């Protein structure tokens, strides 16, 4: 479930996260160190999906381990039900909640992914999802793979930050305002606001390949994880149904371009995505029935975005294929 509250029947996301940062200088008491921390994610979650993608693109697999929770959870916490005996093999815990309580025994807020856990102590360090990916780009540079792209270039940061703030408010969170609206009027306001934003993005991406600059940046990662969930989940489950993503030419081409880029589509588990939303959100879908569709084969069709120029990784190179233990299971995604 999303962590939030209702203000005049409109969904308002709780953004009160643990704001400690893992930095090169260790200013918050958490210095960057290889093999010290574990990134805990669920492939179902769009916020966690960002961290999975950035970790892949930067090549941090050798220094930052990743624990993957299952697609569903109960009121207490995300669980490691994909692992043998239902425990994370490194942290030895059944629930992410245990890492939060290890640090804050009376932790009163939501247990969210992504979260970074300090392996020696078993304590959560941070679940501040917007900052986690920025710090992977800017604080872990010593451990980036050779050829890692610069996802947050100095000269573009102001524009990236502006786009990120707007996309978060209007699109990333906009779909949730539609899905969790408490009244008809609230839903219709959210619906109009979301599609006004998507129309604005459609116009922007008609003339340019990426959101900011000539290569993939943090801004593209943040938009992609919402777009890839749009037709499978948000269109039906959240009633964001003016049209499908596949009916918006520029956005659909842009999303396919990224999906077919190494590090993006190979992180997507459509089975987990659908199971999470349709099972966990029992107030919206009380039957728990998970839809069989939509047809996902279109994600691999030609997009033609190369004609707009740009280079996906700038002066960098694509990441290698995902490790076998981190590969999305066959049948859960779209493969050539």
Coordinates of C-alpha atoms in Angstrom, one line a residue:
X1 CA 0.0 0.0 0.0
X2 CA 1.2 3.6 -0.6
X3 CA 2.0 5.4 2.6
X4 CA -0.1 8.5 2.8
X5 CA -3.2 10.1 4.1
X6 CA -6.4 11.7 2.7
X7 CA -6.9 15.5 2.7
X8 CA -10.4 16.4 1.6
X9 CA -10.7 12.9 0.0
X10 CA -7.5 13.4 -2.0
X11 CA -4.5 11.1 -1.6
X12 CA -1.5 12.9 0.0
X13 CA 1.7 10.8 0.0
X14 CA 3.7 10.6 3.2
X15 CA 7.2 11.8 2.3
X16 CA 8.6 11.7 5.8
X17 CA 11.5 9.3 5.2
X18 CA 14.8 8.5 7.0
X19 CA 17.0 11.1 5.4
X20 CA 20.5 9.8 6.4
X21 CA 22.8 9.7 3.5
X22 CA 25.6 7.3 2.5
X23 CA 28.3 9.7 1.3
X24 CA 32.0 9.7 0.3
X25 CA 32.9 11.7 3.4
X26 CA 30.6 9.9 5.8
X27 CA 29.1 13.1 7.0
X28 CA 26.0 11.4 8.4
X29 CA 28.1 8.6 9.9
X30 CA 27.6 6.3 6.9
X31 CA 30.7 6.4 4.6
X32 CA 30.6 4.7 1.2
X33 CA 32.2 1.3 1.7
X34 CA 32.1 -1.7 -0.7
X35 CA 30.1 -4.7 0.7
X36 CA 28.9 -2.8 3.8
X37 CA 25.4 -2.0 2.7
X38 CA 22.5 -3.9 1.1
X39 CA 19.9 -2.3 -1.2
X40 CA 16.5 -3.8 -0.4
X41 CA 13.9 -3.5 -3.2
X42 CA 10.8 -5.0 -4.8
X43 CA 10.6 -5.2 -8.5
X44 CA 6.9 -4.3 -8.2
X45 CA 7.6 -0.9 -6.8
X46 CA 8.3 2.0 -9.1
X47 CA 10.3 3.9 -6.5
X48 CA 12.5 0.8 -5.9
X49 CA 12.7 0.1 -9.6
X50 CA 14.6 3.4 -10.0
X51 CA 17.3 2.2 -7.7
X52 CA 17.5 -1.1 -9.4
X53 CA 18.0 0.7 -12.8
X54 CA 20.6 3.2 -11.5
X55 CA 22.6 0.5 -9.7
X56 CA 22.7 -1.5 -13.0
X57 CA 23.6 1.4 -15.2
X58 CA 26.5 2.4 -12.9
X59 CA 27.7 -1.1 -12.4
X60 CA 27.6 -1.2 -8.6
X61 CA 26.7 -4.9 -8.3
X62 CA 30.1 -5.8 -7.0
X63 CA 30.0 -3.4 -4.1
X64 CA 26.3 -3.0 -3.2
X65 CA 24.4 -6.2 -2.8
X66 CA 20.6 -6.3 -3.5
X67 CA 17.9 -8.1 -1.6
X68 CA 14.6 -8.6 -3.5
X69 CA 11.3 -8.8 -1.7
X70 CA 8.3 -10.5 -3.1
X71 CA 5.6 -8.5 -4.9
X72 CA 3.0 -8.5 -2.1
X73 CA 3.1 -7.6 1.5
X74 CA 0.8 -7.2 4.5
X75 CA 0.2 -4.3 6.8
X76 CA 3.5 -4.9 8.7
X77 CA 6.1 -5.0 6.0
X78 CA 7.7 -6.3 2.8
X79 CA 8.8 -9.9 3.1
X80 CA 11.7 -11.9 1.6
X81 CA 9.4 -14.7 0.4
X82 CA 11.4 -15.2 -2.8
X83 CA 14.4 -16.4 -0.9
X84 CA 15.0 -19.9 0.5
X85 CA 13.3 -20.3 3.9
X86 CA 11.8 -16.8 3.4
X87 CA 14.9 -15.0 4.7
X88 CA 17.3 -12.6 3.0
X89 CA 20.5 -14.6 2.7
X90 CA 22.7 -11.7 3.8
X91 CA 20.6 -9.9 6.4
X92 CA 19.0 -13.1 7.7
X93 CA 15.6 -11.4 8.2
X94 CA 12.2 -12.4 7.1
X95 CA 10.7 -8.8 7.0
X96 CA 12.2 -5.5 6.0
X97 CA 10.5 -4.2 9.2
X98 CA 13.2 -6.0 11.2
X99 CA 15.9 -3.7 9.9
X100 CA 13.8 -0.6 10.7
X101 CA 13.0 -1.8 14.2
X102 CA 16.7 -2.7 14.8
X103 CA 17.5 1.0 14.5
X104 CA 14.2 2.5 15.7
X105 CA 12.4 0.1 18.1
X106 CA 9.3 2.2 18.0
X107 CA 9.4 3.2 14.4
X108 CA 6.0 4.7 13.7
X109 CA 6.0 5.2 9.9
X110 CA 5.7 3.0 6.9
X111 CA 8.2 0.3 6.0
X112 CA 9.0 1.2 2.4
X113 CA 11.3 0.2 -0.4
X114 CA 13.9 1.0 -1.6
X115 CA 15.8 0.9 1.7
X116 CA 19.5 0.6 2.3
X117 CA 20.5 -1.5 5.3
X118 CA 23.9 -1.5 7.1
X119 CA 24.9 -5.2 7.0
X120 CA 27.1 -5.3 10.1
X121 CA 24.4 -3.9 12.4
X122 CA 21.3 -5.0 10.5
X123 CA 19.9 -1.4 10.8
X124 CA 18.2 0.6 8.1
X125 CA 20.2 3.6 7.0
X126 CA 17.8 5.3 4.7
X127 CA 14.6 4.9 2.7
X128 CA 14.8 8.3 1.1
X129 CA 14.2 7.1 -2.4
X130 CA 14.8 10.3 -4.4
X131 CA 18.2 10.8 -2.6
X132 CA 19.3 7.2 -2.8
X133 CA 19.6 7.2 -6.6
X134 CA 21.3 10.7 -6.6
X135 CA 23.9 9.5 -4.1
X136 CA 24.6 6.3 -6.1
X137 CA 25.5 8.7 -9.0
X138 CA 27.4 11.3 -7.0
X139 CA 28.9 9.6 -3.9
X140 CA 29.8 6.1 -5.2
X141 CA 31.8 7.3 -8.2
X142 CA 35.0 5.5 -7.0
X143 CA 33.1 2.3 -7.5
X144 CA 31.3 2.9 -10.8
X145 CA 32.1 0.6 -13.6
X146 CA 34.4 1.7 -16.4
X147 CA 32.1 3.4 -19.0
X148 CA 29.3 4.2 -16.5
X149 CA 27.1 7.0 -17.7
X150 CA 26.8 10.3 -15.9
X151 CA 23.2 10.3 -14.9
X152 CA 23.3 13.6 -13.0
X153 CA 25.8 15.9 -14.9
X154 CA 26.8 19.1 -13.1
X155 CA 25.7 21.4 -16.0
X156 CA 22.3 19.8 -16.2
X157 CA 21.4 19.4 -12.5
X158 CA 19.2 22.5 -12.2
X159 CA 17.1 21.4 -15.2
X160 CA 17.0 17.8 -14.1
X161 CA 15.9 18.8 -10.6
X162 CA 13.1 21.0 -12.0
X163 CA 11.9 18.3 -14.3
X164 CA 12.1 15.7 -11.5
X165 CA 10.0 17.8 -9.1
X166 CA 7.3 18.4 -11.7
X167 CA 7.2 14.8 -12.9
X168 CA 7.0 13.5 -9.4
X169 CA 4.1 15.8 -8.4
X170 CA 2.1 15.5 -11.6
X171 CA 2.9 12.0 -13.0
X172 CA 4.7 9.7 -10.5
X173 CA 2.3 10.6 -7.7
X174 CA -0.4 11.8 -10.1
X175 CA -1.4 8.2 -10.9
X176 CA -1.8 7.5 -7.2
X177 CA -4.0 10.5 -6.8
X178 CA -6.3 9.0 -9.4
X179 CA -6.3 5.6 -7.9
X180 CA -6.9 6.5 -4.3
X181 CA -9.2 9.4 -4.8
X182 CA -12.0 9.3 -2.2
X183 CA -14.7 11.0 -4.1
X184 CA -15.8 11.5 -7.7
X185 CA -14.8 15.1 -7.8
X186 CA -11.4 14.4 -6.3
X187 CA -10.8 11.6 -8.9
X188 CA -11.8 13.9 -11.8
X189 CA -9.5 16.6 -10.7
X190 CA -6.6 14.1 -10.4
X191 CA -7.5 12.6 -13.7
X192 CA -7.5 16.0 -15.5
X193 CA -4.2 17.0 -13.8
X194 CA -2.5 13.8 -14.7
X195 CA -3.4 13.8 -18.4
X196 CA -2.6 17.5 -18.7
X197 CA 0.9 16.5 -17.5
X198 CA 1.2 13.6 -19.9
X199 CA 0.1 15.9 -22.8
X200 CA 2.9 18.3 -21.8
X201 CA 5.4 15.4 -21.8
X202 CA 4.0 14.2 -25.2
X203 CA 4.7 17.6 -26.7
X204 CA 8.2 17.8 -25.1
X205 CA 9.3 14.3 -26.2
X206 CA 8.0 14.8 -29.8
X207 CA 11.0 16.9 -30.6
X208 CA 13.7 15.5 -28.3
X209 CA 14.8 11.9 -27.5
X210 CA 15.4 12.4 -23.8
X211 CA 13.9 14.7 -21.1
X212 CA 17.1 16.7 -20.5
X213 CA 20.2 17.0 -22.7
X214 CA 21.3 14.4 -25.3
X215 CA 21.6 11.3 -23.1
X216 CA 19.8 9.4 -20.5
X217 CA 19.7 11.1 -17.1
X218 CA 18.1 10.6 -13.7
X219 CA 15.0 12.4 -15.0
X220 CA 14.5 9.6 -17.6
X221 CA 14.8 6.9 -15.0
X222 CA 12.2 8.5 -12.8
X223 CA 9.7 8.9 -15.6
X224 CA 10.2 5.5 -17.1
X225 CA 9.2 3.5 -14.0
X226 CA 5.8 5.1 -14.1
X227 CA 5.3 4.8 -17.8
X228 CA 6.2 1.1 -17.9
X229 CA 3.4 0.5 -15.3
X230 CA 0.9 2.6 -17.1
X231 CA -1.0 0.2 -19.3
X232 CA -0.6 -2.9 -17.1
X233 CA -1.8 -1.2 -14.0
X234 CA -2.6 2.5 -13.9
X235 CA -4.9 2.6 -16.9
X236 CA -7.3 0.0 -15.4
X237 CA -6.6 -0.4 -11.7
X238 CA -6.2 3.4 -11.0
X239 CA -8.8 4.4 -13.6
X240 CA -6.3 6.6 -15.5
X241 CA -8.1 5.6 -18.7
X242 CA -8.4 8.6 -21.0
X243 CA -6.1 6.7 -23.2
X244 CA -3.4 4.1 -23.0
X245 CA 0.3 4.9 -23.1
X246 CA 0.5 3.0 -26.3
X247 CA -1.9 5.6 -27.8
X248 CA 0.4 8.5 -27.1
X249 CA 3.0 8.3 -30.0
X250 CA 5.9 10.2 -28.5
X251 CA 5.6 8.9 -25.0
X252 CA 5.1 5.3 -26.2
X253 CA 8.1 5.6 -28.5
X254 CA 10.2 7.1 -25.7
X255 CA 9.1 4.4 -23.2
X256 CA 10.0 1.6 -25.8
X257 CA 13.3 3.3 -26.5
X258 CA 14.2 3.1 -22.8
X259 CA 12.8 -0.4 -22.4
X260 CA 15.0 -1.7 -25.1
X261 CA 18.1 0.0 -23.6
X262 CA 20.2 -2.3 -21.4
X263 CA 19.5 -1.6 -17.8
X264 CA 15.9 -0.6 -18.2
X265 CA 13.7 -3.3 -19.7
X266 CA 15.8 -6.1 -18.2
X267 CA 14.8 -4.9 -14.7
X268 CA 11.1 -5.0 -15.3
X269 CA 9.0 -7.8 -13.8
X270 CA 5.5 -7.4 -15.2
X271 CA 4.2 -10.4 -13.2
X272 CA 5.3 -8.8 -9.9
X273 CA 4.0 -5.4 -10.9
X274 CA 0.5 -6.7 -11.6
X275 CA 0.5 -9.0 -8.5
X276 CA 1.4 -6.1 -6.2
X277 CA -1.1 -3.6 -7.3
X278 CA -4.1 -5.9 -7.9
X279 CA -3.5 -8.1 -4.7
X280 CA -2.2 -5.6 -2.2
X281 CA -4.7 -2.8 -3.0
X282 CA -7.7 -4.8 -1.7
X283 CA -9.7 -1.6 -1.1
X284 CA -9.6 -0.9 -4.9
X285 CA -9.7 -4.6 -6.0
X286 CA -11.3 -6.6 -3.3
X287 CA -11.5 -9.8 -5.3
X288 CA -7.7 -9.9 -5.7
X289 CA -8.1 -11.1 -9.3
X290 CA -5.1 -10.2 -11.4
X291 CA -5.8 -9.4 -15.0
X292 CA -4.3 -11.6 -17.7
X293 CA -3.5 -8.7 -20.1
X294 CA -2.5 -6.5 -21.6
X295 CA -0.5 -7.8 -24.5
X296 CA 3.1 -6.8 -23.8
X297 CA 4.7 -7.7 -27.1
X298 CA 4.6 -4.1 -28.3
X299 CA 7.4 -3.2 -26.0
X300 CA 9.9 -4.8 -28.4
X301 CA 8.6 -3.1 -31.6
X302 CA 10.7 -0.6 -33.4
X303 CA 10.4 2.9 -32.0
X304 CA 12.4 5.1 -34.5
X305 CA 13.6 7.4 -31.8
X306 CA 17.2 7.3 -33.0
X307 CA 16.3 9.9 -35.7
X308 CA 16.0 12.5 -32.9
X309 CA 19.7 12.1 -32.2
X310 CA 21.4 11.7 -28.9
X311 CA 23.4 8.8 -27.4
X312 CA 21.8 6.8 -24.6
X313 CA 25.0 6.6 -22.5
X314 CA 26.7 9.8 -23.7
X315 CA 30.5 9.0 -23.6
X316 CA 29.8 5.9 -21.6
X317 CA 28.9 2.4 -22.6
X318 CA 25.9 0.0 -22.0
X319 CA 26.0 -2.1 -18.8
X320 CA 26.7 -5.8 -19.2
X321 CA 23.8 -8.3 -19.0
X322 CA 22.3 -8.7 -15.6
X323 CA 23.8 -11.4 -13.4
X324 CA 22.0 -14.8 -13.5
X325 CA 20.8 -14.4 -9.9
X326 CA 19.4 -11.0 -10.7
X327 CA 17.7 -11.9 -14.0
X328 CA 14.0 -11.4 -14.2
X329 CA 12.4 -14.9 -14.4
X330 CA 11.3 -16.1 -17.8
X331 CA 7.6 -15.4 -18.4
X332 CA 7.7 -12.3 -16.1
X333 CA 8.8 -9.9 -18.8
X334 CA 9.1 -9.5 -22.6
X335 CA 12.1 -11.0 -24.3
X336 CA 13.1 -11.1 -28.0

